[in-house]
Coordinates of C-alpha atoms in Angstrom, one line a residue:
Chain A
X28 CA 0.0 0.0 0.0
X29 CA 1.5 3.3 -1.0
X30 CA 1.5 6.0 1.6
X31 CA 0.3 9.0 -0.5
X32 CA 1.7 11.5 2.0
X33 CA 5.2 10.0 1.8
X34 CA 7.0 11.5 -1.2
X35 CA 8.4 8.9 -3.6
X36 CA 11.6 11.1 -3.8
X37 CA 12.5 13.7 -1.3
X38 CA 15.7 15.7 -1.9
X39 CA 17.0 17.8 1.0
X40 CA 19.7 20.3 0.8
X41 CA 21.6 18.5 -1.9
X42 CA 24.9 20.1 -2.9
X43 CA 27.3 18.5 -5.3
X44 CA 30.7 19.5 -6.6
X45 CA 33.0 17.9 -9.2
X46 CA 36.7 18.7 -9.5
X47 CA 36.3 21.6 -7.1
X48 CA 33.4 23.1 -9.2
X49 CA 30.0 23.4 -7.6
X50 CA 27.3 21.8 -9.7
X51 CA 24.3 21.7 -7.4
X52 CA 23.6 24.1 -4.5
X53 CA 21.3 23.2 -1.7
X54 CA 18.6 21.6 -3.9
X55 CA 15.3 20.8 -2.3
X56 CA 12.7 18.9 -4.2
X57 CA 10.0 16.4 -3.7
X58 CA 8.0 14.1 -6.0
X59 CA 4.8 12.3 -5.0
X60 CA 4.1 8.7 -6.1
X61 CA 2.6 8.6 -9.6
X62 CA 3.6 12.2 -10.3
X63 CA 5.3 13.3 -13.6
X64 CA 7.7 16.1 -12.8
X65 CA 9.8 17.9 -15.5
X66 CA 13.1 19.4 -14.7
X67 CA 14.0 22.4 -16.9
X68 CA 17.1 24.5 -17.2
X69 CA 19.7 25.7 -19.6
X70 CA 22.7 23.5 -20.6
X71 CA 25.1 23.0 -17.7
X72 CA 22.5 24.0 -15.1
X73 CA 22.9 20.6 -13.3
X74 CA 19.7 18.8 -14.5
X75 CA 21.5 15.6 -15.6
X76 CA 23.7 15.6 -12.6
X77 CA 20.7 15.8 -10.3
X78 CA 19.0 13.0 -12.2
X79 CA 22.1 10.8 -12.0
X80 CA 22.2 11.2 -8.2
X81 CA 18.7 9.7 -7.8
X82 CA 19.9 6.2 -9.0
X83 CA 23.5 6.8 -7.7
X84 CA 25.2 6.8 -11.1
X85 CA 26.7 9.8 -9.4
X86 CA 27.1 9.4 -5.6
X87 CA 25.2 12.0 -3.6
X88 CA 26.2 12.9 -0.1
X89 CA 24.3 10.9 2.6
X90 CA 21.0 12.1 4.1
X91 CA 20.2 14.2 1.0
X92 CA 18.0 11.9 -1.1
X93 CA 15.2 9.7 0.2
X94 CA 13.3 7.1 -1.7
X95 CA 10.0 6.2 0.1
X96 CA 11.5 7.7 3.2
X97 CA 14.8 5.7 3.1
X98 CA 18.2 7.4 2.5
X99 CA 19.2 6.0 -0.8
X100 CA 22.8 5.7 0.4
X101 CA 21.6 3.1 2.9
X102 CA 20.0 1.0 0.1
X103 CA 21.9 -1.6 -1.9
X104 CA 22.9 0.3 -5.0
X105 CA 22.0 -2.5 -7.5
X106 CA 18.5 -2.9 -5.9
X107 CA 18.0 0.8 -6.0
X108 CA 18.8 0.9 -9.8
X109 CA 16.2 -1.8 -10.4
X110 CA 13.6 0.2 -8.5
X111 CA 14.5 3.4 -10.3
X112 CA 14.8 2.9 -14.0
X113 CA 16.6 5.3 -16.3
X114 CA 16.3 6.2 -20.0
X115 CA 19.1 8.3 -21.6
X116 CA 19.0 10.7 -24.5
X117 CA 21.0 8.1 -26.5
X118 CA 19.3 4.7 -26.3
X119 CA 22.7 3.0 -26.0
X120 CA 21.3 -0.4 -27.0
X121 CA 23.5 -3.5 -26.6
X122 CA 24.7 -5.6 -29.6
X123 CA 22.2 -8.4 -30.4
X124 CA 18.4 -8.5 -30.9
X125 CA 15.7 -6.4 -29.4
X126 CA 14.8 -9.4 -27.2
X127 CA 18.4 -9.7 -26.0
X128 CA 18.2 -6.0 -24.9
X129 CA 14.9 -6.4 -23.1
X130 CA 16.0 -9.6 -21.4
X131 CA 19.3 -8.1 -20.2
X132 CA 18.6 -7.2 -16.6
X133 CA 16.3 -10.2 -15.8
X134 CA 19.1 -12.4 -17.1
X135 CA 21.5 -10.7 -14.7
X136 CA 19.1 -11.6 -11.9
X137 CA 19.0 -15.2 -13.1
X138 CA 15.6 -15.0 -14.7
X139 CA 14.8 -16.0 -18.3
X140 CA 12.0 -13.9 -20.0
X141 CA 9.5 -15.9 -22.1
X142 CA 8.6 -14.5 -25.5
X143 CA 5.2 -13.6 -24.0
X144 CA 6.9 -11.5 -21.3
X145 CA 9.0 -9.8 -24.0
X146 CA 5.9 -9.2 -26.1
X147 CA 4.2 -7.6 -23.0
X148 CA 7.2 -5.3 -22.4
X149 CA 7.2 -4.3 -26.1
X150 CA 3.5 -3.6 -25.8
X151 CA 4.1 -1.3 -22.8
X152 CA 6.5 0.6 -25.0
X153 CA 4.0 0.6 -27.9
X154 CA 6.0 -1.8 -30.1
X155 CA 4.5 -4.9 -31.8
X156 CA 5.8 -8.4 -30.8
X157 CA 7.5 -8.8 -34.2
X158 CA 10.2 -6.4 -33.1
X159 CA 11.6 -8.9 -30.6
X160 CA 13.7 -10.7 -33.3
X161 CA 15.0 -7.5 -35.0
X162 CA 18.7 -6.6 -34.6
X163 CA 19.0 -3.6 -32.3
X164 CA 21.4 -1.9 -34.6
X165 CA 18.8 -1.7 -37.4
X166 CA 16.1 0.3 -35.5
X167 CA 15.2 4.0 -36.1
X168 CA 16.0 6.5 -33.4
X169 CA 12.4 6.5 -32.1
X170 CA 12.1 2.6 -32.2
X171 CA 15.5 2.3 -30.4
X172 CA 14.3 4.7 -27.7
X173 CA 11.1 2.6 -27.2
X174 CA 13.3 -0.5 -26.8
X175 CA 15.4 1.2 -24.2
X176 CA 12.2 2.1 -22.4
X177 CA 11.0 -1.5 -22.6
X178 CA 14.5 -2.6 -21.4
X179 CA 14.1 -0.4 -18.3
X180 CA 10.6 -1.6 -17.6
X181 CA 11.8 -5.2 -17.5
X182 CA 13.0 -4.5 -14.0
X183 CA 9.4 -3.5 -13.0
X184 CA 10.7 -0.1 -11.6
X185 CA 8.4 2.1 -9.5
X186 CA 10.0 5.2 -10.9
X187 CA 11.7 6.4 -14.1
X188 CA 14.4 8.9 -14.6
X189 CA 14.2 10.3 -18.2
X190 CA 17.3 12.3 -19.3
X191 CA 16.0 14.1 -22.5
X192 CA 14.8 10.8 -24.0
X193 CA 13.2 12.7 -26.9
X194 CA 16.1 15.0 -27.5
X195 CA 17.2 13.2 -30.7
X196 CA 13.8 12.3 -32.1
X197 CA 11.6 13.8 -34.8
X198 CA 8.3 15.5 -33.6
X199 CA 6.1 12.5 -34.4
X200 CA 8.3 10.1 -32.4
X201 CA 8.6 12.6 -29.6
X202 CA 4.8 12.8 -29.3
X203 CA 4.6 9.0 -29.4
X204 CA 6.9 8.8 -26.4
X205 CA 4.8 11.4 -24.4
X206 CA 1.7 9.3 -25.0
X207 CA 3.5 6.1 -23.9
X208 CA 4.9 7.6 -20.7
X209 CA 1.4 9.0 -19.9
X210 CA -0.1 5.6 -20.4
X211 CA 2.6 3.9 -18.2
X212 CA 1.8 6.4 -15.4
X213 CA -1.9 5.5 -15.8
X214 CA -1.4 1.8 -16.0
X215 CA 1.6 1.2 -13.7
X216 CA 1.5 4.2 -11.5
X217 CA 5.0 5.1 -12.4
X218 CA 6.7 8.2 -10.8
X219 CA 8.6 10.1 -13.5
X220 CA 11.3 12.7 -13.2
X221 CA 11.9 14.0 -16.8
X222 CA 14.7 16.3 -17.9
X223 CA 13.7 18.2 -21.0
X224 CA 14.1 21.4 -22.9
X225 CA 10.9 21.2 -25.0
X226 CA 8.2 23.4 -23.6
X227 CA 5.5 21.6 -25.6
X228 CA 6.6 18.4 -23.8
X229 CA 6.4 20.1 -20.5
X230 CA 2.8 21.4 -21.2
X231 CA 1.8 18.0 -22.4
X232 CA 3.1 15.6 -19.7
X233 CA 4.2 17.5 -16.6
X234 CA 2.1 17.7 -13.3
X235 CA 4.8 20.0 -11.9
X236 CA 7.9 21.7 -13.1
X237 CA 11.2 22.6 -11.4
X238 CA 13.5 25.1 -13.0
X239 CA 17.2 24.8 -12.3
X240 CA 19.5 27.7 -12.8
X241 CA 23.2 27.4 -12.0
X242 CA 22.6 24.4 -9.9
X243 CA 19.8 26.1 -7.8
X244 CA 16.1 25.5 -7.9
X245 CA 14.9 28.9 -9.2
X246 CA 11.1 28.1 -9.7
X247 CA 8.6 25.4 -9.0
X248 CA 4.9 24.8 -9.8
X249 CA 2.3 23.4 -12.2
X250 CA 3.1 24.1 -15.9
X251 CA -0.2 25.8 -16.6
X252 CA 0.5 28.2 -13.8
X253 CA 4.2 28.9 -14.5
X254 CA 3.8 29.1 -18.3
X255 CA 0.5 30.9 -18.7
X256 CA 0.7 33.9 -21.1
X257 CA 0.6 36.6 -18.3
X258 CA 3.0 34.7 -16.1
X259 CA 5.7 36.7 -14.2
X260 CA 7.5 33.5 -13.3
X261 CA 11.1 33.1 -14.3
X262 CA 10.1 29.7 -15.9
X263 CA 8.1 31.8 -18.4
X264 CA 11.1 33.9 -19.1
X265 CA 13.2 30.8 -19.6
X266 CA 10.5 29.3 -21.9
X267 CA 10.6 32.4 -24.0
X268 CA 14.3 31.7 -24.6
X269 CA 15.5 34.8 -22.8
X270 CA 17.7 33.0 -20.3
X271 CA 19.8 30.7 -22.6
Chain B
X29 CA 86.1 -15.5 -12.4
X30 CA 85.6 -13.3 -15.4
X31 CA 85.8 -14.8 -18.8
X32 CA 87.3 -12.5 -21.3
X33 CA 85.9 -11.7 -24.7
X34 CA 86.6 -14.7 -27.0
X35 CA 88.9 -12.9 -29.5
X36 CA 88.8 -15.6 -32.1
X37 CA 85.2 -14.6 -33.2
X38 CA 86.0 -10.8 -33.1
X39 CA 87.2 -10.7 -36.8
X40 CA 83.8 -12.1 -37.8
X41 CA 82.0 -9.4 -35.8
X42 CA 84.2 -6.7 -37.3
X43 CA 83.6 -8.1 -40.8
X44 CA 79.9 -7.9 -40.2
X45 CA 80.5 -4.1 -39.8
X46 CA 80.9 -4.1 -43.6
X47 CA 77.1 -4.4 -43.8
X48 CA 76.7 -1.3 -41.6
X49 CA 79.2 0.6 -43.7
X50 CA 77.3 -0.4 -46.8
X51 CA 74.0 0.8 -45.2
X52 CA 75.7 4.1 -44.3
X53 CA 77.0 4.5 -47.9
X54 CA 73.5 3.9 -49.3
X55 CA 72.2 6.5 -46.9
X56 CA 74.7 9.1 -48.0
X57 CA 74.2 8.2 -51.7
X58 CA 70.4 8.5 -51.5
X59 CA 70.7 11.5 -49.2
X60 CA 68.6 9.8 -46.5
X61 CA 70.6 11.6 -43.8
X62 CA 70.6 8.4 -41.7
X63 CA 74.3 7.6 -41.7
X64 CA 75.0 9.3 -38.4
X65 CA 72.1 7.4 -36.7
X66 CA 73.2 4.1 -38.3
X67 CA 76.7 4.5 -37.0
X68 CA 75.6 5.6 -33.5
X69 CA 73.1 2.7 -33.3
X70 CA 75.8 0.3 -34.4
X71 CA 78.3 1.5 -31.8
X72 CA 75.6 1.5 -29.1
X73 CA 74.5 -2.0 -29.9
X74 CA 78.1 -3.2 -29.8
X75 CA 78.8 -1.6 -26.4
X76 CA 75.4 -2.6 -24.9
X77 CA 75.6 -6.2 -26.0
X78 CA 79.3 -6.6 -24.9
X79 CA 78.3 -5.1 -21.5
X80 CA 75.3 -7.4 -21.1
X81 CA 77.5 -10.3 -22.2
X82 CA 80.0 -9.6 -19.4
X83 CA 77.1 -9.1 -16.9
X84 CA 75.4 -12.4 -17.9
X85 CA 78.8 -14.2 -17.7
X86 CA 79.3 -12.9 -14.2
X87 CA 75.8 -13.9 -13.1
X88 CA 76.0 -17.3 -14.8
X89 CA 79.3 -18.0 -13.0
X90 CA 78.0 -16.8 -9.7
X91 CA 74.7 -18.8 -10.2
X92 CA 73.3 -17.3 -7.0
X93 CA 69.5 -17.6 -6.6
X94 CA 69.3 -14.2 -4.9
X95 CA 71.1 -12.6 -7.8
X96 CA 68.8 -14.3 -10.3
X97 CA 65.7 -13.0 -8.4
X98 CA 67.2 -9.5 -8.3
X99 CA 67.8 -9.6 -12.1
X100 CA 64.2 -10.8 -12.6
X101 CA 62.9 -8.0 -10.4
X102 CA 64.8 -5.4 -12.4
X103 CA 63.6 -6.8 -15.7
X104 CA 60.0 -6.9 -14.4
X105 CA 60.3 -3.3 -13.1
X106 CA 61.5 -2.0 -16.4
X107 CA 58.8 -3.9 -18.3
X108 CA 56.1 -2.6 -15.9
X109 CA 57.4 1.0 -16.3
X110 CA 57.4 0.7 -20.1
X111 CA 53.9 -0.9 -20.3
X112 CA 52.5 1.6 -17.9
X113 CA 53.8 4.5 -20.0
X114 CA 52.2 2.9 -23.1
X115 CA 48.9 2.4 -21.3
X116 CA 48.7 6.0 -20.1
X117 CA 45.1 7.2 -19.8
X118 CA 44.1 4.0 -17.9
X119 CA 44.0 4.9 -14.2
X120 CA 47.1 3.8 -12.2
X121 CA 48.5 2.3 -15.4
X122 CA 52.1 1.9 -14.0
X123 CA 51.0 0.0 -10.9
X124 CA 48.6 -2.1 -12.8
X125 CA 51.2 -3.0 -15.4
X126 CA 53.8 -3.9 -12.8
X127 CA 51.3 -6.1 -10.9
X128 CA 50.0 -7.8 -14.1
X129 CA 53.4 -8.5 -15.6
X130 CA 54.8 -9.7 -12.2
X131 CA 51.8 -12.1 -11.9
X132 CA 52.0 -13.4 -15.5
X133 CA 55.8 -13.8 -15.4
X134 CA 55.9 -15.4 -11.9
X135 CA 53.2 -17.9 -12.7
X136 CA 54.7 -18.9 -16.1
X137 CA 58.3 -19.2 -14.7
X138 CA 57.1 -20.9 -11.6
X139 CA 55.2 -23.5 -13.6
X140 CA 58.2 -24.0 -16.0
X141 CA 60.5 -24.7 -13.0
X142 CA 58.1 -26.6 -10.9
X143 CA 57.2 -28.9 -13.8
X144 CA 60.9 -29.6 -14.4
X145 CA 60.9 -28.0 -17.9
X146 CA 63.7 -25.7 -17.0
X147 CA 66.1 -25.6 -14.0
X148 CA 66.4 -22.6 -11.7
X149 CA 69.9 -21.8 -12.9
X150 CA 71.0 -18.4 -14.2
X151 CA 71.9 -19.9 -17.6
X152 CA 68.4 -21.2 -18.1
X153 CA 66.1 -18.9 -16.2
X154 CA 67.4 -15.5 -17.3
X155 CA 67.1 -15.9 -21.1
X156 CA 63.7 -17.6 -20.6
X157 CA 62.6 -14.8 -18.3
X158 CA 63.7 -12.3 -20.8
X159 CA 61.3 -13.8 -23.4
X160 CA 58.5 -14.3 -20.9
X161 CA 58.7 -10.8 -19.4
X162 CA 59.1 -9.1 -22.8
X163 CA 56.1 -10.9 -24.2
X164 CA 54.1 -10.1 -21.0
X165 CA 55.0 -6.5 -21.4
X166 CA 53.7 -6.3 -24.9
X167 CA 50.4 -8.2 -24.0
X168 CA 49.9 -6.0 -21.0
X169 CA 50.3 -2.7 -22.9
X170 CA 48.1 -3.9 -25.7
X171 CA 45.3 -5.1 -23.4
X172 CA 45.5 -2.0 -21.1
X173 CA 45.2 0.3 -24.1
X174 CA 42.3 -1.6 -25.5
X175 CA 40.4 -1.7 -22.2
X176 CA 40.9 2.0 -21.9
X177 CA 39.6 2.6 -25.4
X178 CA 36.7 0.2 -25.0
X179 CA 35.6 1.7 -21.7
X180 CA 35.9 5.3 -23.0
X181 CA 34.2 4.5 -26.3
X182 CA 31.4 2.3 -24.9
X183 CA 30.6 4.5 -21.9
X184 CA 26.9 5.0 -23.0
X185 CA 26.3 1.3 -23.1
X186 CA 28.2 0.7 -19.9
X187 CA 26.2 3.4 -18.1
X188 CA 23.0 2.0 -19.5
X189 CA 23.9 -1.4 -18.1
X190 CA 24.8 0.0 -14.7
X191 CA 21.5 1.9 -14.7
X192 CA 19.8 -1.5 -15.3
X193 CA 21.4 -2.9 -12.1
X194 CA 24.5 -4.5 -13.6
X195 CA 27.7 -4.5 -11.6
X196 CA 30.8 -2.8 -13.1
X197 CA 32.2 -6.2 -14.1
X198 CA 28.9 -7.2 -15.8
X199 CA 28.6 -3.9 -17.6
X200 CA 32.1 -4.0 -18.9
X201 CA 32.3 -7.7 -19.6
X202 CA 31.5 -7.8 -23.4
X203 CA 34.2 -5.1 -24.0
X204 CA 36.8 -6.8 -21.8
X205 CA 36.5 -9.9 -23.9
X206 CA 37.4 -7.9 -27.0
X207 CA 40.4 -6.4 -25.1
X208 CA 41.7 -9.8 -24.1
X209 CA 41.2 -11.1 -27.6
X210 CA 43.3 -8.2 -29.0
X211 CA 46.1 -8.9 -26.5
X212 CA 46.3 -12.6 -27.3
X213 CA 45.9 -12.4 -31.1
X214 CA 49.6 -11.6 -32.0
X215 CA 51.1 -14.5 -30.1
X216 CA 48.4 -16.9 -31.2
X217 CA 48.9 -15.8 -34.8
X218 CA 52.6 -16.1 -34.5
X219 CA 52.2 -19.7 -33.1
X220 CA 50.1 -20.5 -36.2
X221 CA 52.7 -19.4 -38.7
X222 CA 55.9 -20.3 -36.7
X223 CA 58.5 -21.9 -38.9
X224 CA 56.6 -21.2 -42.1
X225 CA 57.7 -17.7 -42.7
X226 CA 60.7 -17.2 -40.5
X227 CA 62.6 -19.3 -38.0
X228 CA 62.2 -17.9 -34.5
X229 CA 65.1 -16.4 -32.6
X230 CA 65.7 -19.1 -30.0
X231 CA 65.7 -21.8 -32.7
X232 CA 67.9 -19.8 -35.0
X233 CA 70.4 -19.3 -32.2
X234 CA 70.5 -22.9 -31.3
X235 CA 71.0 -24.0 -34.9
X236 CA 73.8 -21.4 -35.4
X237 CA 75.4 -22.6 -32.2
X238 CA 75.6 -26.1 -33.7
X239 CA 72.5 -27.9 -32.2
X240 CA 70.6 -30.2 -34.5
X241 CA 67.4 -28.7 -35.9
X242 CA 65.3 -31.3 -34.1
X243 CA 66.8 -30.3 -30.8
X244 CA 66.2 -26.7 -31.7
X245 CA 62.5 -27.2 -32.6
X246 CA 61.8 -28.9 -29.3
X247 CA 63.0 -25.9 -27.4
X248 CA 61.1 -23.6 -29.8
X249 CA 57.9 -25.6 -29.2
X250 CA 58.4 -25.1 -25.4
X251 CA 59.0 -21.4 -26.0
X252 CA 55.8 -21.0 -28.0
X253 CA 53.7 -22.8 -25.4
X254 CA 55.3 -20.8 -22.7
X255 CA 54.6 -17.5 -24.5
X256 CA 51.0 -18.4 -25.1
X257 CA 50.6 -19.2 -21.4
X258 CA 52.4 -16.0 -20.3
X259 CA 50.1 -14.0 -22.6
X260 CA 47.0 -15.5 -21.2
X261 CA 48.0 -15.1 -17.6
X262 CA 49.2 -11.5 -18.1
X263 CA 46.3 -10.6 -20.3
X264 CA 43.8 -11.8 -17.7
X265 CA 45.6 -10.1 -14.8
X266 CA 45.7 -6.9 -16.8
X267 CA 42.0 -7.0 -17.6
X268 CA 41.1 -7.8 -14.1
X269 CA 43.2 -5.0 -12.6
X270 CA 42.6 -2.4 -15.3
X271 CA 38.8 -2.4 -15.6
X272 CA 38.4 -2.2 -11.8
X273 CA 40.2 1.1 -11.9
X274 CA 37.4 2.6 -14.0
X275 CA 34.6 1.8 -11.5
X276 CA 33.9 2.9 -7.9
X277 CA 32.9 0.5 -5.2
X278 CA 29.3 1.6 -5.9
X279 CA 29.4 0.5 -9.5
X280 CA 29.8 4.0 -10.9
X281 CA 31.8 4.7 -14.0
X282 CA 34.7 7.0 -13.5
X283 CA 36.8 7.5 -10.5
X284 CA 35.6 10.6 -8.8
X285 CA 37.9 12.8 -6.8

């Protein structure tokens, strides 16, 4: 039973530096279960660094990030990554077939996926079962990104971190991914933190938006509030391209 | 007791200098501007080899196990330093190379001696160790460089695997296999063609020294097998030690801080 009052992710006073350069300053953020939150900001503002802390691809300081109330540093890192899936801008598929890619993480855990399981996972990513046998190297950008989504879903994660997954896609493929993620939230109750720089994407998918500027949270709220035509919010200024 | 240079073969050595003189003449005639380098290299080779000849003579006469081990340690140290320099860009390349070459050479030489194939005498162990350590050095630098290139070039796939819950070893495994393959290929290929294209050094030396070709091939077969073993041991140790340097204990790519 999900405690709806307990945030899925709670970030408290997260600061991060690399090679002596500060990347994140005192970031506070919370995401409720089943919520889709978009993270906006100019290049180099720390969006991807923040995202990578949530599944510990980058190590955050202790007592700064909590998943369902637990400090993620206290969790087994491999279990954490199975609970919190990630899709990158580049699909980075492995050599082999689509089925090989989707079965990758269950195989690491000693489970063999049946073709029915693979078909189910493909269906979640809106791909027909016939794709299972296709060589991963021969897919289009949009198809490859869907396979990387199905590959992440094979772990049955509660949450997804999306690092500009539509950044390299054409508009039709991009819209298709939005619909798929919205469907996954409806059907699986997935919590999603989504880094993007497409305002149309934000308006379409986000329940709430955080704006990161120079590693600091500069604004927060629902997109229809932050981005309405008469908005005085800095997010609207950013959306108008005046902060880049 | 020092042996002196056997002067009866010196005229042959000096006559061979005629080849160097011819090479220098060709260089001058074709304006290659290499004659100074050819002459310097020839003098250096003469002095270095005479010096090593005296040193080996001294060590062979002494036949002291501690002295043999000291020589092996110096050879391994130089090989580790050289391979570490070639593998620059891989984290802690020097330390990794020294450890991997020490492991590969010690295991190979240990097996050769304990199985009774060679005796632990200076005359047998030092030339054999030279071949084993030199070969291990080449394998180590090839494998280390390849692991570095694979991990850097495949970082999106490796991070994708880590994000799916793979350990560092699992995420890097397909690319490590490629690296080990590239390190082993030269010695395996040379074993395939040995004797067909050129006679290898150890065999040539024995035949020139008056041994029968059948005696010489026996030694050469042992040498080939030994080098294949040394390549595998060193290659595996290099992979094992190198890829770990790219991952943190929490299975993150890149050593931070």
